[in-house]
C-alpha cells in the first residue's frame, strides 16, 4: 500500500479507510493495555496518534517501539475522541524499520541550544528544528516567487572568484597547491601561475559585481546562493558560510530601491504568516511568545527612511541624555549593533532604512552624493551631511540589526575611477566590471539580504547557528 504523508493523513476525513504511515516515534505511552504512539514524519509539526491494543501485537515488536525508532504502521483512520486532533490511526500492523536504543541523543526534552548544536546531524528531528527548516524552505520559495512574479531573472554568479567584491579582504582561498611547498618570487610573493586557475582565487563574499553585469543586460536579476566570509567574528549574527539574495536592477534610483527593500521583506514575512502557520504557532508558544505579534507588526509599519547623519544626531542626543554606548558614534564611525538596535528598538520602534553613509566605511562601488563647496554633501531629500556620503541604503531590523545591505551604484566611469584611485585599489582582476561603466553605462541599484538573518527574524531564534542546518563558524566545520 502507498504511504500517506502525515500532513495529508491528518487532513483526511474518509474515516474507516486503511492507510499506511511511516515516521519516527516521538513518544509512546500506555494505559490499561492500550498503547498510544505519537508518530512524526517531518511533513508537519503535528504528530499522528497511533492507537492499539497491546494484546493484538507481539510483545517483541512493542518493546522495540522506543523514542526515535522508525516505524511503518498500517491501520484504520478513525475520528479521534481526544482533544486537539481530528483523527488518529487504529493500528493493525506495526513494522519497526529502524530500532533506536537509549543512547539516542535526543531523548531528553528541554536540551539547550548549545547541546543541540553538538548533535546537528540529528536536531532536524526535533519539533523546533523541524519547524525552522520547514520555514527556511518556505522562505526560499517566497524569494523565488517574489522575484519571478516581478520580472527578475535568477542569475547564477560564480562561487569561485579572483576578485574581492566588498574589498574587506576576508576571503577563503581556493587552491590545489601543496601549501608546504609554495613557490615564491624574489619579493617573497606566492606564484600562482601553476595553481589550478593560474591565479589567486577565493570563495566569493558576494555575487554583486557579476550581478551588475546581469542587470545591465537583462534589466533586473537576482542571485540566491551561498557566500563565504572569513570574518573571525564569533557573534550570534555571523556565519562563515551564509546564503545571500542579491537583486540588481537597471534604472533604479535610491527611493525606488528603498521601496523594493521594504516591499520585498514584507512579502517574505507575509508569506511566512500565510504558509507556515502551524510552525510559527509552535515557535510562538515554545520559543518566543512575541513572535507572531512582531511579524504582524512589521507588516503594518512604514519603515523609517533615515539619513545616517540624522541617525548620528539621534544617537548623540541619547548619549547626552545619559544613554551608555560601548562604542563611539561620532560622524564617520561605522554603527555598532548597539547603535542600530537603539535606533530601531528604542527610538523609532520600527524597522529603519538608513541611507547616505560616509564613504569611509562603505564600498567603492556606491553612488557618490553631490559634494558641497565646504567638503560636505547633499543626499536623500536634500539632507546635508558634513562629509562625503554615498547612497548606501541598509535595512536595520529589531533584534537583528542589519538585515539588508544595499546601495545605488556609481554609474559614472570617471567618478568610480576617482574613488578607486583614492582607495588605491588594484583593479587588475576587475577590468570587466569597469566595462559596465564604459559601454552604455546606466543608473542601477541593488541590495544583499542575509538569508539567515531573515530566518532569525521570522523564527524568533536568537542565534544564527540555529537557523541553518549545518553552521560554519570559526573553529567549527563539523557535519
Ligand atoms: O552588507 P553586505 O556585506 O553587502 C554586500 O555584500 C553587498 N555586496 C550586497 C549588495 O548590495 N548586493 O552583506 C549583505 C547582507 C548583510 O546585510 C547581512 O544581512 C548579510 O548579508 N551578512 C551576513 N550574514 C551572516 N553572516 C555573515 N558573516 C554576514 N555578512 C553579511
Ligand atoms: Mg553591510
CSV table of C-alpha atoms and ligand atoms in Angstrom, one decimal:
chain,number,residue,atom,x,y,z
A,1,UNK,CA,0.0,0.0,0.0
A,2,UNK,CA,1.2,3.5,-0.9
A,3,UNK,CA,2.4,5.5,2.1
A,4,UNK,CA,0.4,8.6,3.2
A,5,UNK,CA,2.4,11.6,4.5
A,6,UNK,CA,1.2,12.5,8.0
A,7,UNK,CA,0.4,16.1,6.9
A,8,UNK,CA,-2.1,14.5,4.3
A,9,UNK,CA,-3.3,11.8,6.7
A,10,UNK,CA,-4.3,14.5,9.2
A,11,UNK,CA,-6.4,16.3,6.6
A,12,UNK,CA,-8.3,13.2,5.5
A,13,UNK,CA,-11.9,12.7,6.7
A,14,UNK,CA,-12.6,9.4,5.0
A,15,UNK,CA,-12.8,7.6,8.3
A,16,UNK,CA,-12.6,3.9,8.2
A,17,UNK,CA,-10.1,3.9,5.3
A,18,UNK,CA,-7.0,1.6,5.6
A,19,UNK,CA,-3.8,3.7,5.5
A,20,UNK,CA,-0.1,3.3,5.9
A,21,UNK,CA,2.1,5.9,7.5
A,22,UNK,CA,5.8,5.9,8.2
A,23,UNK,CA,7.8,8.0,10.6
A,24,UNK,CA,9.8,8.3,13.8
A,25,UNK,CA,8.4,7.8,17.3
A,26,UNK,CA,8.2,11.0,19.3
A,27,UNK,CA,6.7,9.3,22.3
A,28,UNK,CA,4.9,6.2,23.5
A,29,UNK,CA,2.7,5.8,26.5
A,30,UNK,CA,0.3,3.1,27.6
A,31,UNK,CA,-2.7,2.8,29.8
A,32,UNK,CA,-4.9,-0.2,30.7
A,33,UNK,CA,-3.5,-2.4,27.9
A,34,UNK,CA,-3.8,0.3,25.2
A,35,UNK,CA,-0.8,2.0,23.7
A,36,UNK,CA,-0.5,5.5,22.2
A,37,UNK,CA,2.3,6.3,19.9
A,38,UNK,CA,3.0,9.9,18.7
A,39,UNK,CA,4.5,9.5,15.2
A,40,UNK,CA,6.1,12.2,13.1
A,41,UNK,CA,7.5,12.1,9.6
A,42,UNK,CA,8.7,15.7,9.2
A,43,UNK,CA,5.9,16.7,6.8
A,44,UNK,CA,4.3,18.8,9.5
A,45,UNK,CA,4.9,19.8,13.1
A,46,UNK,CA,1.9,17.7,14.0
A,47,UNK,CA,2.2,14.1,15.1
A,48,UNK,CA,-0.3,11.5,14.2
A,49,UNK,CA,-1.5,9.4,17.1
A,50,UNK,CA,-1.3,5.6,16.7
A,51,UNK,CA,-3.6,3.6,19.0
A,52,UNK,CA,-3.6,-0.1,19.6
A,53,UNK,CA,-4.4,-2.9,22.0
A,54,UNK,CA,-1.2,-4.4,23.5
A,55,UNK,CA,-2.8,-7.9,23.2
A,56,UNK,CA,-3.0,-7.7,19.4
A,57,UNK,CA,0.7,-7.1,18.8
A,58,UNK,CA,3.8,-9.3,19.6
A,59,UNK,CA,5.4,-8.1,22.8
A,60,UNK,CA,8.8,-8.2,21.0
A,61,UNK,CA,7.6,-5.6,18.5
A,62,UNK,CA,6.1,-3.3,21.1
A,63,UNK,CA,9.3,-3.3,23.1
A,64,UNK,CA,11.1,-2.0,20.0
A,65,UNK,CA,8.8,1.0,19.7
A,66,UNK,CA,11.0,3.4,21.5
A,67,UNK,CA,11.6,7.2,21.2
A,68,UNK,CA,13.4,7.8,17.9
A,69,UNK,CA,12.6,4.4,16.4
A,70,UNK,CA,11.4,4.4,12.8
A,71,UNK,CA,8.0,2.6,12.1
A,72,UNK,CA,5.8,1.7,9.3
A,73,UNK,CA,2.2,1.5,10.6
A,74,UNK,CA,-0.9,0.0,8.9
A,75,UNK,CA,-4.2,0.9,10.3
A,76,UNK,CA,-7.6,2.4,10.1
A,77,UNK,CA,-8.1,6.1,10.0
A,78,UNK,CA,-10.7,7.0,12.7
A,79,UNK,CA,-12.2,10.1,14.2
A,80,UNK,CA,-10.3,10.8,17.4
A,81,UNK,CA,-12.0,11.1,20.7
A,82,UNK,CA,-9.0,13.0,22.1
A,83,UNK,CA,-8.9,16.8,22.2
A,84,UNK,CA,-6.6,18.7,19.8
A,85,UNK,CA,-6.7,16.2,16.9
A,86,UNK,CA,-9.4,15.3,14.4
A,87,UNK,CA,-8.2,11.9,13.6
A,88,UNK,CA,-6.0,9.0,14.7
A,89,UNK,CA,-5.0,5.6,13.4
A,90,UNK,CA,-6.1,2.4,14.9
A,91,UNK,CA,-3.1,0.2,14.2
A,92,UNK,CA,-3.5,-3.2,12.6
A,93,UNK,CA,0.2,-3.9,11.9
A,94,UNK,CA,3.4,-2.3,13.0
A,95,UNK,CA,6.8,-2.9,11.4
A,96,UNK,CA,9.9,-1.5,13.0
A,97,UNK,CA,12.0,-0.2,10.2
A,98,UNK,CA,14.8,1.1,12.4
A,99,UNK,CA,15.5,0.5,16.0
A,100,UNK,CA,16.6,3.2,18.4
A,101,UNK,CA,18.2,2.4,21.7
A,102,UNK,CA,18.6,4.5,24.8
A,103,UNK,CA,21.9,6.1,23.6
A,104,UNK,CA,19.8,8.2,21.2
A,105,UNK,CA,20.9,11.8,21.9
A,106,UNK,CA,17.5,13.4,21.6
A,107,UNK,CA,15.8,11.6,24.4
A,108,UNK,CA,15.5,14.3,26.9
A,109,UNK,CA,13.2,17.2,26.4
A,110,UNK,CA,14.4,20.7,27.0
A,111,UNK,CA,18.0,20.2,25.8
A,112,UNK,CA,19.9,23.5,25.4
A,113,UNK,CA,20.6,25.1,22.0
A,114,UNK,CA,24.3,24.6,22.7
A,115,UNK,CA,23.8,20.9,23.2
A,116,UNK,CA,21.7,20.6,20.1
A,117,UNK,CA,24.4,22.2,18.0
A,118,UNK,CA,26.7,19.3,19.0
A,119,UNK,CA,24.1,16.9,17.6
A,120,UNK,CA,23.3,18.9,14.4
A,121,UNK,CA,23.1,15.7,12.5
A,122,UNK,CA,20.0,14.7,14.5
A,123,UNK,CA,18.5,18.0,15.6
A,124,UNK,CA,16.3,18.4,12.5
A,125,UNK,CA,14.2,15.6,14.1
A,126,UNK,CA,13.2,17.8,17.0
A,127,UNK,CA,10.0,19.8,16.8
A,128,UNK,CA,11.8,23.2,16.9
A,129,UNK,CA,14.3,22.5,14.2
A,130,UNK,CA,11.8,20.7,12.1
A,131,UNK,CA,9.7,23.9,12.2
A,132,UNK,CA,12.8,26.1,11.5
A,133,UNK,CA,13.9,24.1,8.5
A,134,UNK,CA,10.4,23.9,7.0
A,135,UNK,CA,10.1,27.7,7.4
A,136,UNK,CA,13.6,28.1,5.8
A,137,UNK,CA,12.4,26.2,2.8
A,138,UNK,CA,9.2,28.3,2.6
A,139,UNK,CA,11.2,31.5,2.7
A,140,UNK,CA,13.3,30.3,-0.2
A,141,UNK,CA,10.1,29.7,-2.2
A,142,UNK,CA,8.9,33.2,-1.2
A,143,UNK,CA,12.0,34.8,-2.5
A,144,UNK,CA,11.9,33.0,-5.9
A,145,UNK,CA,8.2,33.7,-6.2
A,146,UNK,CA,8.6,37.4,-5.4
A,147,UNK,CA,11.3,38.0,-8.0
A,148,UNK,CA,9.9,35.7,-10.6
A,149,UNK,CA,6.5,37.5,-10.3
A,150,UNK,CA,8.2,40.9,-10.6
A,151,UNK,CA,10.1,40.1,-13.8
A,152,UNK,CA,13.5,39.4,-12.3
A,153,UNK,CA,15.7,36.7,-13.8
A,154,UNK,CA,17.5,34.2,-11.5
A,155,UNK,CA,21.2,34.8,-12.5
A,156,UNK,CA,23.9,32.4,-11.3
A,157,UNK,CA,27.1,34.1,-10.3
A,158,UNK,CA,30.3,32.2,-9.6
A,159,UNK,CA,31.3,31.0,-6.1
A,160,UNK,CA,35.0,30.8,-7.1
A,161,UNK,CA,36.3,34.2,-7.9
A,162,UNK,CA,39.5,36.2,-8.4
A,163,UNK,CA,38.0,39.5,-7.1
A,164,UNK,CA,37.0,40.8,-3.7
A,165,UNK,CA,33.6,42.5,-4.1
A,166,UNK,CA,33.4,44.1,-0.6
A,167,UNK,CA,37.2,44.8,-0.6
A,168,UNK,CA,37.3,43.7,3.0
A,169,UNK,CA,39.9,41.0,2.3
A,170,UNK,CA,38.2,38.3,4.5
A,171,UNK,CA,38.1,35.7,1.8
A,172,UNK,CA,38.8,31.9,1.9
A,173,UNK,CA,41.4,30.9,-0.6
A,174,UNK,CA,40.8,28.2,-3.2
A,175,UNK,CA,43.8,26.3,-4.2
A,176,UNK,CA,45.1,22.9,-5.2
A,177,UNK,CA,48.6,23.8,-4.3
A,178,UNK,CA,50.6,21.9,-1.8
A,179,UNK,CA,50.8,24.5,1.0
A,180,UNK,CA,54.1,23.2,2.3
A,181,UNK,CA,55.8,23.7,-1.0
A,182,UNK,CA,54.7,27.2,-2.3
A,183,UNK,CA,56.8,28.8,-5.0
A,184,UNK,CA,57.6,32.4,-4.3
A,185,UNK,CA,59.1,35.2,-6.4
A,186,UNK,CA,62.1,37.4,-5.4
A,187,UNK,CA,59.8,39.7,-3.3
A,188,UNK,CA,58.5,36.6,-1.4
A,189,UNK,CA,55.1,36.7,-3.1
A,190,UNK,CA,53.5,33.4,-3.9
A,191,UNK,CA,53.5,32.5,-7.6
A,192,UNK,CA,50.1,31.2,-8.6
A,193,UNK,CA,50.7,30.7,-12.3
A,194,UNK,CA,50.9,26.9,-11.8
A,195,UNK,CA,47.9,26.8,-9.5
A,196,UNK,CA,44.6,25.3,-10.8
A,197,UNK,CA,43.2,28.6,-12.1
A,198,UNK,CA,46.6,30.2,-12.9
A,199,UNK,CA,45.9,33.0,-10.5
A,200,UNK,CA,44.9,33.5,-6.8
A,201,UNK,CA,41.3,32.6,-6.3
A,202,UNK,CA,38.9,32.6,-3.4
A,203,UNK,CA,35.3,31.8,-2.4
A,204,UNK,CA,33.0,34.7,-3.1
A,205,UNK,CA,31.9,37.2,-0.5
A,206,UNK,CA,29.1,38.5,-2.7
A,207,UNK,CA,27.8,37.9,-6.2
A,208,UNK,CA,27.1,41.6,-6.7
A,209,UNK,CA,29.7,42.6,-9.2
A,210,UNK,CA,28.7,39.8,-11.6
A,211,UNK,CA,25.1,40.6,-10.7
A,212,UNK,CA,25.6,44.1,-12.1
A,213,UNK,CA,26.7,42.5,-15.4
A,214,UNK,CA,23.4,40.6,-15.4
A,215,UNK,CA,21.3,43.7,-14.6
A,216,UNK,CA,22.9,45.8,-17.2
A,217,UNK,CA,21.9,43.2,-19.8
A,218,UNK,CA,18.7,41.6,-18.6
A,219,UNK,CA,17.3,44.6,-16.8
A,220,UNK,CA,16.6,43.0,-13.4
A,221,UNK,CA,18.2,39.9,-11.9
A,222,UNK,CA,18.6,38.3,-8.6
A,223,UNK,CA,21.1,35.8,-7.2
A,224,UNK,CA,20.4,33.4,-4.3
A,225,UNK,CA,23.4,31.3,-3.2
A,226,UNK,CA,26.0,30.7,-0.6
A,227,UNK,CA,28.6,33.3,0.2
A,228,UNK,CA,31.7,32.9,2.4
A,229,UNK,CA,33.4,35.3,4.8
A,230,UNK,CA,36.4,34.5,6.8
A,231,UNK,CA,35.5,37.1,9.4
A,232,UNK,CA,36.7,35.9,12.8
A,233,UNK,CA,33.6,37.3,14.5
A,234,UNK,CA,32.0,34.9,16.9
A,235,UNK,CA,28.7,36.6,17.2
A,236,UNK,CA,25.1,35.3,17.1
A,237,UNK,CA,24.6,37.0,13.8
A,238,UNK,CA,27.7,36.0,11.7
A,239,UNK,CA,28.4,32.8,9.8
A,240,UNK,CA,31.5,32.0,7.7
A,241,UNK,CA,29.1,30.4,5.2
A,242,UNK,CA,25.7,32.0,4.7
A,243,UNK,CA,23.2,32.4,1.9
A,244,UNK,CA,22.6,35.7,0.3
A,245,UNK,CA,19.9,37.1,-2.0
A,246,UNK,CA,21.1,39.9,-4.2
A,247,UNK,CA,18.7,41.6,-6.6
A,248,UNK,CA,20.3,44.1,-9.0
A,249,UNK,CA,18.2,46.4,-11.2
A,250,UNK,CA,18.9,48.7,-14.0
A,251,UNK,CA,17.4,52.2,-14.0
A,252,UNK,CA,16.5,52.1,-10.3
A,253,UNK,CA,17.1,55.1,-8.0
A,254,UNK,CA,17.5,55.5,-4.3
A,255,UNK,CA,13.8,56.0,-3.4
A,256,UNK,CA,12.8,53.0,-5.6
A,257,UNK,CA,15.5,50.9,-4.0
A,258,UNK,CA,14.2,51.6,-0.6
A,259,UNK,CA,10.6,50.8,-1.8
A,260,UNK,CA,11.9,47.5,-3.1
A,261,UNK,CA,13.7,46.6,0.1
A,262,UNK,CA,10.6,47.3,2.2
A,263,UNK,CA,8.1,45.6,-0.2
A,264,UNK,CA,10.3,42.5,-0.5
A,265,UNK,CA,10.8,42.0,3.2
A,266,UNK,CA,7.1,42.5,3.9
A,267,UNK,CA,6.2,40.0,1.1
A,268,UNK,CA,8.5,37.4,2.8
A,269,UNK,CA,7.1,38.0,6.2
A,270,UNK,CA,3.5,37.8,4.9
A,271,UNK,CA,4.4,34.6,3.1
A,272,UNK,CA,5.6,33.1,6.3
A,273,UNK,CA,2.4,34.0,8.1
A,274,UNK,CA,0.3,32.6,5.2
A,275,UNK,CA,2.3,29.4,4.6
A,276,UNK,CA,3.9,28.4,7.8
A,277,UNK,CA,1.1,28.9,10.3
A,278,UNK,CA,1.5,25.7,12.3
A,279,UNK,CA,5.2,26.0,12.6
A,280,UNK,CA,5.0,29.7,13.6
A,281,UNK,CA,2.4,29.0,16.2
A,282,UNK,CA,4.6,26.3,17.6
A,283,UNK,CA,7.6,28.7,17.8
A,284,UNK,CA,5.4,31.4,19.2
A,285,UNK,CA,4.4,29.1,22.0
A,286,UNK,CA,7.7,27.4,22.7
A,287,UNK,CA,10.5,29.8,21.7
A,288,UNK,CA,9.4,33.4,21.5
A,289,UNK,CA,6.0,34.5,22.8
A,290,UNK,CA,6.1,37.8,21.0
A,291,UNK,CA,6.9,36.3,17.6
A,292,UNK,CA,3.5,36.4,15.8
A,293,UNK,CA,2.8,39.9,17.1
A,294,UNK,CA,6.2,41.1,15.9
A,295,UNK,CA,5.7,39.6,12.4
A,296,UNK,CA,2.2,41.1,12.1
A,297,UNK,CA,3.6,44.4,13.4
A,298,UNK,CA,6.2,44.7,10.7
A,299,UNK,CA,3.6,44.4,8.0
A,300,UNK,CA,1.7,47.4,9.4
A,301,UNK,CA,4.7,49.7,9.8
A,302,UNK,CA,6.1,52.0,7.3
A,303,UNK,CA,9.8,51.7,7.6
A,304,UNK,CA,11.6,54.9,8.6
A,305,UNK,CA,13.9,56.3,6.0
A,306,UNK,CA,16.8,57.9,7.9
A,307,UNK,CA,19.9,59.6,6.6
A,308,UNK,CA,23.0,58.4,8.5
A,309,UNK,CA,23.8,62.0,9.6
A,310,UNK,CA,20.4,62.2,11.2
A,311,UNK,CA,20.9,58.9,12.9
A,312,UNK,CA,24.1,60.0,14.4
A,313,UNK,CA,22.4,63.2,15.7
A,314,UNK,CA,19.8,61.0,17.5
A,315,UNK,CA,22.5,58.7,19.0
A,316,UNK,CA,24.4,61.8,20.2
A,317,UNK,CA,21.3,63.1,21.8
A,318,UNK,CA,20.7,59.8,23.5
A,319,UNK,CA,24.2,59.9,24.8
A,320,UNK,CA,23.8,63.5,26.1
A,321,UNK,CA,20.7,62.3,27.9
A,322,UNK,CA,22.7,59.6,29.7
A,323,UNK,CA,22.3,56.5,27.4
A,324,UNK,CA,25.5,54.5,27.6
A,325,UNK,CA,27.1,53.1,24.4
A,326,UNK,CA,30.1,50.9,24.5
A,327,UNK,CA,31.4,52.1,21.1
A,328,UNK,CA,31.9,55.6,19.8
A,329,UNK,CA,29.3,57.1,17.4
A,330,UNK,CA,30.8,60.3,16.0
A,331,UNK,CA,30.0,61.3,12.4
A,332,UNK,CA,32.2,59.0,10.3
A,333,UNK,CA,32.1,56.0,12.6
A,334,UNK,CA,30.5,52.7,11.4
A,335,UNK,CA,27.5,51.9,13.5
A,336,UNK,CA,27.9,49.1,16.0
A,337,UNK,CA,25.0,46.7,16.6
A,338,UNK,CA,24.1,48.5,19.8
A,339,UNK,CA,23.6,51.8,17.8
A,340,UNK,CA,21.5,50.1,15.2
A,341,UNK,CA,19.4,48.5,17.9
A,342,UNK,CA,19.0,51.7,19.8
A,343,UNK,CA,17.5,53.4,16.8
A,344,UNK,CA,15.3,50.5,15.8
A,345,UNK,CA,14.2,49.1,19.1
A,346,UNK,CA,14.2,52.2,21.4
A,347,UNK,CA,13.9,55.3,19.4
A,348,UNK,CA,11.7,54.5,16.4
A,349,UNK,CA,10.4,51.1,17.5
A,350,UNK,CA,10.2,50.0,13.9
A,351,UNK,CA,12.4,49.0,11.0
A,352,UNK,CA,14.8,51.7,9.7
A,353,UNK,CA,16.3,52.1,6.3
A,354,UNK,CA,19.4,54.0,6.8
A,355,UNK,CA,20.8,55.9,3.9
A,356,UNK,CA,23.7,58.2,2.8
A,357,UNK,CA,26.6,56.7,4.7
A,358,UNK,CA,30.0,58.3,4.9
A,359,UNK,CA,32.3,56.8,2.3
A,360,UNK,CA,34.9,56.0,5.0
A,361,UNK,CA,33.4,52.6,5.8
A,362,UNK,CA,31.4,51.8,2.7
A,363,UNK,CA,32.4,50.0,-0.5
A,364,UNK,CA,33.9,51.7,-3.6
A,365,UNK,CA,31.0,51.0,-5.9
A,366,UNK,CA,28.4,53.1,-4.2
A,367,UNK,CA,26.9,56.1,-5.8
A,368,UNK,CA,28.5,59.3,-4.5
A,369,UNK,CA,26.3,62.1,-3.3
A,370,UNK,CA,26.7,65.5,-4.7
A,371,UNK,CA,29.6,67.3,-3.0
A,372,UNK,CA,29.2,70.8,-1.5
A,373,UNK,CA,31.9,73.5,-1.6
A,374,UNK,CA,32.8,73.1,2.1
A,375,UNK,CA,33.6,69.4,1.8
A,376,UNK,CA,30.1,68.2,2.8
A,377,UNK,CA,27.5,66.5,0.6
A,378,UNK,CA,23.8,66.6,-0.2
A,379,UNK,CA,21.8,63.4,0.0
A,380,UNK,CA,18.4,61.9,0.3
A,381,UNK,CA,15.6,64.6,0.1
A,382,UNK,CA,18.3,67.3,0.2
A,383,UNK,CA,19.6,66.3,3.6
A,384,UNK,CA,23.0,67.9,4.2
A,385,UNK,CA,26.0,65.9,5.6
A,386,UNK,CA,29.2,67.3,6.9
A,387,UNK,CA,31.4,65.0,4.7
A,388,UNK,CA,31.3,62.9,1.6
A,389,UNK,CA,28.5,60.4,1.6
A,390,UNK,CA,27.3,57.5,-0.6
A,391,UNK,CA,23.9,56.2,-1.4
A,392,UNK,CA,24.1,53.1,0.7
A,393,UNK,CA,20.7,52.0,1.9
A,394,UNK,CA,20.8,49.4,4.7
A,395,UNK,CA,17.8,48.0,6.4
A,396,UNK,CA,18.0,47.7,10.2
A,397,UNK,CA,15.6,45.4,12.0
A,398,UNK,CA,14.5,44.9,15.5
A,399,UNK,CA,16.5,42.2,17.4
A,400,UNK,CA,18.6,41.6,14.2
A,401,UNK,CA,20.3,44.8,13.3
A,402,UNK,CA,21.4,44.9,9.7
A,403,UNK,CA,19.3,42.5,7.6
A,404,UNK,CA,19.9,44.2,4.2
A,405,UNK,CA,23.0,46.0,2.9
A,406,UNK,CA,22.3,47.8,-0.4
A,407,UNK,CA,23.1,50.8,-2.5
A,408,UNK,CA,22.7,52.7,-5.6
A,409,UNK,CA,25.8,52.1,-7.7
A,410,UNK,CA,28.0,54.8,-9.1
A,411,UNK,CA,27.4,54.7,-12.8
A,412,UNK,CA,29.8,57.4,-13.9
A,413,UNK,CA,33.1,55.9,-15.0
A,414,UNK,CA,35.1,59.0,-14.0
A,415,UNK,CA,33.6,59.2,-10.5
A,416,UNK,CA,34.0,55.5,-10.0
A,417,UNK,CA,37.7,55.6,-11.1
A,418,UNK,CA,38.4,58.6,-8.9
A,419,UNK,CA,37.1,56.7,-5.9
A,420,UNK,CA,39.1,53.6,-6.9
A,421,UNK,CA,42.3,55.6,-7.2
A,422,UNK,CA,41.6,57.4,-3.9
A,423,UNK,CA,41.4,54.0,-2.3
A,424,UNK,CA,44.5,52.8,-4.2
A,425,UNK,CA,42.6,49.7,-5.2
A,426,UNK,CA,44.2,47.2,-7.6
A,427,UNK,CA,41.7,46.7,-10.4
A,428,UNK,CA,43.7,44.1,-12.4
A,429,UNK,CA,41.0,41.5,-11.7
A,430,UNK,CA,38.1,43.9,-12.1
A,431,UNK,CA,38.7,45.2,-15.6
A,432,UNK,CA,35.5,43.6,-16.7
A,433,UNK,CA,33.5,45.4,-14.0
A,434,UNK,CA,34.7,48.8,-15.3
A,435,UNK,CA,33.4,47.9,-18.8
A,436,UNK,CA,29.8,48.2,-17.5
A,437,UNK,CA,30.6,51.9,-17.0
A,438,UNK,CA,32.5,52.2,-20.3
A,439,UNK,CA,29.9,50.7,-22.6
A,440,UNK,CA,26.3,52.0,-22.3
A,441,UNK,CA,26.5,52.7,-18.5
A,442,UNK,CA,23.2,53.1,-16.8
A,443,UNK,CA,21.9,54.1,-13.3
A,444,UNK,CA,21.3,50.9,-11.3
A,445,UNK,CA,20.9,49.7,-7.8
A,446,UNK,CA,20.7,46.6,-5.7
A,447,UNK,CA,21.0,45.0,-2.3
A,448,UNK,CA,22.0,41.9,-0.4
A,449,UNK,CA,19.7,40.2,2.1
A,450,UNK,CA,21.3,37.8,4.5
A,451,UNK,CA,19.0,34.8,4.3
A,452,UNK,CA,19.8,33.5,7.8
A,453,UNK,CA,19.2,36.9,9.3
A,454,UNK,CA,15.7,36.9,7.7
A,455,UNK,CA,15.2,33.4,9.1
A,456,UNK,CA,16.3,34.6,12.5
A,457,UNK,CA,13.6,37.3,12.4
A,458,UNK,CA,10.9,35.1,11.1
A,459,UNK,CA,11.5,32.3,13.6
A,460,UNK,CA,12.3,34.4,16.6
A,461,UNK,CA,15.5,32.4,17.2
A,462,UNK,CA,18.4,34.2,18.8
A,463,UNK,CA,21.5,32.6,17.3
A,464,UNK,CA,22.3,32.4,13.6
A,465,UNK,CA,23.8,28.9,14.2
A,466,UNK,CA,20.3,27.6,14.8
A,467,UNK,CA,18.7,28.7,11.6
A,468,UNK,CA,21.0,26.9,9.1
A,469,UNK,CA,21.2,23.1,9.2
A,470,UNK,CA,25.0,22.9,9.5
A,471,UNK,CA,26.6,26.1,10.6
A,472,UNK,CA,30.1,27.1,9.6
A,473,UNK,CA,31.8,29.3,12.2
A,474,UNK,CA,35.4,29.9,13.4
A,475,UNK,CA,36.8,26.5,14.6
A,476,UNK,CA,33.6,24.7,13.6
A,477,UNK,CA,33.0,22.8,10.3
A,478,UNK,CA,31.6,19.6,11.7
A,479,UNK,CA,28.9,17.6,9.9
B,1,LIG,O1,26.3,44.4,3.8
B,1,LIG,P1,26.9,43.3,3.0
B,1,LIG,O2,28.4,43.0,3.2
B,1,LIG,O3,26.7,43.7,1.5
B,1,LIG,C1,27.1,43.1,0.3
B,1,LIG,O4,27.8,42.1,0.3
B,1,LIG,C2,26.7,43.8,-0.9
B,1,LIG,N1,27.6,43.3,-2.0
B,1,LIG,C3,25.3,43.4,-1.2
B,1,LIG,C4,24.7,44.0,-2.4
B,1,LIG,O5,24.5,45.2,-2.4
B,1,LIG,N2,24.4,43.2,-3.4
B,1,LIG,O6,26.1,41.9,3.1
B,1,LIG,C5,24.7,41.9,2.8
B,1,LIG,C6,23.9,41.2,3.9
B,1,LIG,C7,24.1,41.9,5.3
B,1,LIG,O7,23.2,42.9,5.4
B,1,LIG,C8,23.7,40.7,6.2
B,1,LIG,O8,22.3,40.5,6.3
B,1,LIG,C9,24.3,39.5,5.5
B,1,LIG,O9,24.5,39.9,4.1
B,1,LIG,N3,25.6,39.2,6.0
B,1,LIG,C10,25.8,38.1,6.8
B,1,LIG,N4,25.0,37.1,7.3
B,1,LIG,C11,25.5,36.2,8.0
B,1,LIG,N5,26.9,36.1,8.3
B,1,LIG,C12,27.7,37.0,7.9
B,1,LIG,N6,29.0,36.9,8.2
B,1,LIG,C13,27.2,38.1,7.1
B,1,LIG,N7,27.8,39.1,6.5
B,1,LIG,C14,26.8,39.8,5.9
B,2,LIG,MG1,26.7,45.6,5.3
